[in-house]
GROMACS .gro file of C-alpha atoms in nm:
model
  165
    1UNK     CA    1   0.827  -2.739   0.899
    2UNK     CA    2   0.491  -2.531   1.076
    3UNK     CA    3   0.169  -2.489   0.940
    4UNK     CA    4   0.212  -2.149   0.985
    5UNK     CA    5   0.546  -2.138   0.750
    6UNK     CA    6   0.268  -2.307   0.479
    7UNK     CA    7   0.177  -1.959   0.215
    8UNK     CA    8   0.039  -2.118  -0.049
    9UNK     CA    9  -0.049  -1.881  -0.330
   10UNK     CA   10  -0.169  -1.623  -0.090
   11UNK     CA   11  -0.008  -1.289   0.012
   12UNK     CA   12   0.293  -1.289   0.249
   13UNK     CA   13   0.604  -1.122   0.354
   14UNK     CA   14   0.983  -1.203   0.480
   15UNK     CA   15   1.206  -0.978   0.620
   16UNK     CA   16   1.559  -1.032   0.810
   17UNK     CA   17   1.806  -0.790   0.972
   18UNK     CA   18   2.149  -0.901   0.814
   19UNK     CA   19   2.488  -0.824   0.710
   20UNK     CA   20   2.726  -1.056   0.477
   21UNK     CA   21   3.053  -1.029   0.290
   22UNK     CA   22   3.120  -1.141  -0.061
   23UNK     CA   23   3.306  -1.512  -0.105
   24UNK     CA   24   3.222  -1.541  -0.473
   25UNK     CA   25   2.922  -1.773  -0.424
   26UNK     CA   26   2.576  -1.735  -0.391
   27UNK     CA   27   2.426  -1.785  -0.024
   28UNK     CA   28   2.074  -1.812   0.109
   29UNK     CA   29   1.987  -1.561   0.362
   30UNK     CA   30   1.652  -1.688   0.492
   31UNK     CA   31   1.428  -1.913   0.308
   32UNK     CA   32   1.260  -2.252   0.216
   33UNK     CA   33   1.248  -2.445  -0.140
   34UNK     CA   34   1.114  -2.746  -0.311
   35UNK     CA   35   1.329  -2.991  -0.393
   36UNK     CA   36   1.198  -3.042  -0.751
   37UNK     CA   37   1.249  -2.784  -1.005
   38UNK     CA   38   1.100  -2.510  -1.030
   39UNK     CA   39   1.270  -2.512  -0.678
   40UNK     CA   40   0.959  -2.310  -0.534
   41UNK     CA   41   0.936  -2.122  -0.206
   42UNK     CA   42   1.002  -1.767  -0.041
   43UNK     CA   43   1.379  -1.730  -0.083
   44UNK     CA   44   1.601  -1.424   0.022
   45UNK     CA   45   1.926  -1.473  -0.110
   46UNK     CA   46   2.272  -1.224  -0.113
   47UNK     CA   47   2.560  -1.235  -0.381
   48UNK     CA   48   2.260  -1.424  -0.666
   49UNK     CA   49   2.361  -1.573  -0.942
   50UNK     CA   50   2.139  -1.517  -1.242
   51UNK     CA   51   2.097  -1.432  -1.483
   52UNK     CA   52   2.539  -1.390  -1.376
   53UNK     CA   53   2.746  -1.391  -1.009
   54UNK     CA   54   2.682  -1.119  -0.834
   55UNK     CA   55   2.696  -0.907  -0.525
   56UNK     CA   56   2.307  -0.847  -0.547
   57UNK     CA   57   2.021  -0.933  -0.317
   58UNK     CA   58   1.734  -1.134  -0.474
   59UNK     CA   59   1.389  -1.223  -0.359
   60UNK     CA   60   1.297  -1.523  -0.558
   61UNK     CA   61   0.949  -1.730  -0.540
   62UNK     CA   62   1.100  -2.021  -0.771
   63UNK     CA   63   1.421  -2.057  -1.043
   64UNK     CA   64   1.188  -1.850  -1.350
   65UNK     CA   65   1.037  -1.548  -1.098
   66UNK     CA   66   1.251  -1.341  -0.869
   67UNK     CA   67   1.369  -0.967  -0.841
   68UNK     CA   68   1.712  -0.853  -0.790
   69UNK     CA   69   1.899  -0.533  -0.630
   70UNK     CA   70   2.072  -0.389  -1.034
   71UNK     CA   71   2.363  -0.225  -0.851
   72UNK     CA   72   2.531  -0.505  -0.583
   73UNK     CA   73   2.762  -0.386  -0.331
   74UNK     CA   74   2.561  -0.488  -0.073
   75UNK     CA   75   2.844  -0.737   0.060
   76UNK     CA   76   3.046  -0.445   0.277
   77UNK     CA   77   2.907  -0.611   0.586
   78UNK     CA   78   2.708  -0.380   0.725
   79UNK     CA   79   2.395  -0.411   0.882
   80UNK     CA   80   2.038  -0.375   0.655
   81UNK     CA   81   1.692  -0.437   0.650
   82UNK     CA   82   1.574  -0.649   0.394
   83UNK     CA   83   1.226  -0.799   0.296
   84UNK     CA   84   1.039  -0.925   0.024
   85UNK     CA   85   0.631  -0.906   0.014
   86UNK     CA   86   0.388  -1.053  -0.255
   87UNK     CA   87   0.098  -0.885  -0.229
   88UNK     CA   88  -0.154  -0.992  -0.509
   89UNK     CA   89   0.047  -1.017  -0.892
   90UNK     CA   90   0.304  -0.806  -0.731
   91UNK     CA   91   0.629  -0.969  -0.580
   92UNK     CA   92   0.870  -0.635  -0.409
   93UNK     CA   93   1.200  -0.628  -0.291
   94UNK     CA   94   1.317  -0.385  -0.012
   95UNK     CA   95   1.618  -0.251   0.139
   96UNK     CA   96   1.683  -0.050   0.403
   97UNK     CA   97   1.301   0.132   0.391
   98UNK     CA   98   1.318   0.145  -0.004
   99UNK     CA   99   1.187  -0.044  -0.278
  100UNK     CA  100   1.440  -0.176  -0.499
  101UNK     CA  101   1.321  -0.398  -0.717
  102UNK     CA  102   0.937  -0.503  -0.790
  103UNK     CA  103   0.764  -0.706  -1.111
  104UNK     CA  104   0.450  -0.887  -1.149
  105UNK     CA  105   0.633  -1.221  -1.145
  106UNK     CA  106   0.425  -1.310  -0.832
  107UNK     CA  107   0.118  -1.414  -1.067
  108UNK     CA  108   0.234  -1.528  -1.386
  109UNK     CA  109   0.027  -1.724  -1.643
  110UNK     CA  110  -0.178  -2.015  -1.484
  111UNK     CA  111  -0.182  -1.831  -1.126
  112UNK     CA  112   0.043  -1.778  -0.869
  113UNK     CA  113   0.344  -1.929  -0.763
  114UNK     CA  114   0.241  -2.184  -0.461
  115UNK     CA  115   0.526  -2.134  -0.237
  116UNK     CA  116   0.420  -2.398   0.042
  117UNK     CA  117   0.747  -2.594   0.001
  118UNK     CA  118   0.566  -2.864   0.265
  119UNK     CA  119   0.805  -3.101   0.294
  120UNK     CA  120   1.111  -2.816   0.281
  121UNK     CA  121   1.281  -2.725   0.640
  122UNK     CA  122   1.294  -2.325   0.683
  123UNK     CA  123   1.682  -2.233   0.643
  124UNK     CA  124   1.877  -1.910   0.792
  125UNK     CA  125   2.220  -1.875   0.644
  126UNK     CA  126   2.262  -2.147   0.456
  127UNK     CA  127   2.133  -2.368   0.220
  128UNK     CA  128   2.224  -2.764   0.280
  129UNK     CA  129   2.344  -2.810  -0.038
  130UNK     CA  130   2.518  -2.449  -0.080
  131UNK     CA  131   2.767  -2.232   0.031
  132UNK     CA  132   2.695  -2.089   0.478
  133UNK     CA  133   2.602  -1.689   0.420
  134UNK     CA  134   2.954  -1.539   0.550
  135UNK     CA  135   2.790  -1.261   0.753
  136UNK     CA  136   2.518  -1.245   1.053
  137UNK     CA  137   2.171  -1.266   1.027
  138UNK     CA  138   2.027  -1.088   1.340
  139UNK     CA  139   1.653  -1.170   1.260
  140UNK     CA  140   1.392  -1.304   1.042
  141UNK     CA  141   1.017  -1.217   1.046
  142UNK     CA  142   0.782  -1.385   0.854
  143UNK     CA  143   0.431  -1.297   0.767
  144UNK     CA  144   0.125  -1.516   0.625
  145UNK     CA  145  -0.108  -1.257   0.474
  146UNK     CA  146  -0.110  -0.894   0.352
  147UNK     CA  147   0.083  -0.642   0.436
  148UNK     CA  148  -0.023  -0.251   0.409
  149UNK     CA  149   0.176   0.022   0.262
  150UNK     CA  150   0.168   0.162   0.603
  151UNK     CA  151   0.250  -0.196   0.809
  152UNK     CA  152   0.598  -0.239   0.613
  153UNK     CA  153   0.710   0.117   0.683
  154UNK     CA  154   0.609   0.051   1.074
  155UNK     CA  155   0.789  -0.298   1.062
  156UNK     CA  156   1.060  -0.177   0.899
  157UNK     CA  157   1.084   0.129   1.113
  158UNK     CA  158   1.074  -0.119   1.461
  159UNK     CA  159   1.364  -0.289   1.269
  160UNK     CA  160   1.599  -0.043   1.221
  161UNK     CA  161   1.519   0.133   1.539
  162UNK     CA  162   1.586  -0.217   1.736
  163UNK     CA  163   1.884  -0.286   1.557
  164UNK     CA  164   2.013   0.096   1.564
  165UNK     CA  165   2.017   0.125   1.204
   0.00000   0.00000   0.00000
């Protein structure tokens, strides 16, 4: 754990550079969770399992308030750009320079999700009770803070360009 992995309820964004194949269980892609339900904590996970398996990319902030790619396929190992960013009530997720998938699930009744995790480790591939990510993960950028419009397109943009995507 780092202070500086420590969000709270505040605005913040994750992003990783990653490819994966389907193995019929869910896998976490970058991330770190509470122990205790609601499991809370920035979470990027590929072939999610709710509300049913899938092959579908979720960004998740606890067990009750994520967002999900609707069409899977994702799992045909090649190379994306993936993020998620709360900003304010709104909780995105992103693919590949496009916005997939938003909701105001990032400020539900009684405030926003505190995704601090403290006591959690930060994972990449795998979660250590769950199934290893079968793919790469070529790197993860986390941010503590807001975001512009105009900063993920630029991020994204150095992402694909450094990765040749």
């Amino acid at each position: 754990e780092s202070s500086s992995l420590i969000w709270g309820t505040g605005d913040f964004s994750l992003y990783v550079v990653f490819r994966y194949q389907s193995f019929g269980a869910f896998s976490l892609i970058a991330g770190k969770y509470d122990t205790v339900a609601p499991f809370p904590g920035p979470n990027l996970y590929a072939n999610f399992f709710m509300p049913t398996d899938s092959t579908n990319i979720a960004a998740r902030l606890d067990s009750t308030h994520y967002v999900q790619t609707s069409d899977g396929g994702y799992d045909d190992e090649e190379m994306r750009v993936v993020g998620m960013r709360r900003s304010g009530a709104h909780l995105e997720l992103r693919v590949d320079g496009i916005s997939i998938a938003t909701d105001d699930g990032g400020l539900p009744d009684g405030g926003a999700i505190d995704v601090s995790a403290p006591d959690a480790s930060f994972y990449i591939g795998a979660r250590p009770t769950g199934a290893q990510l079968r793919g790469d993960v070529a790197e993860v950028v986390g941010v503590k803070g807001t975001l512009s419009d105009a900063d993920v397109e630029a991020l994204e943009a150095y992402l694909k360009a450094k990765y040749g995507l």
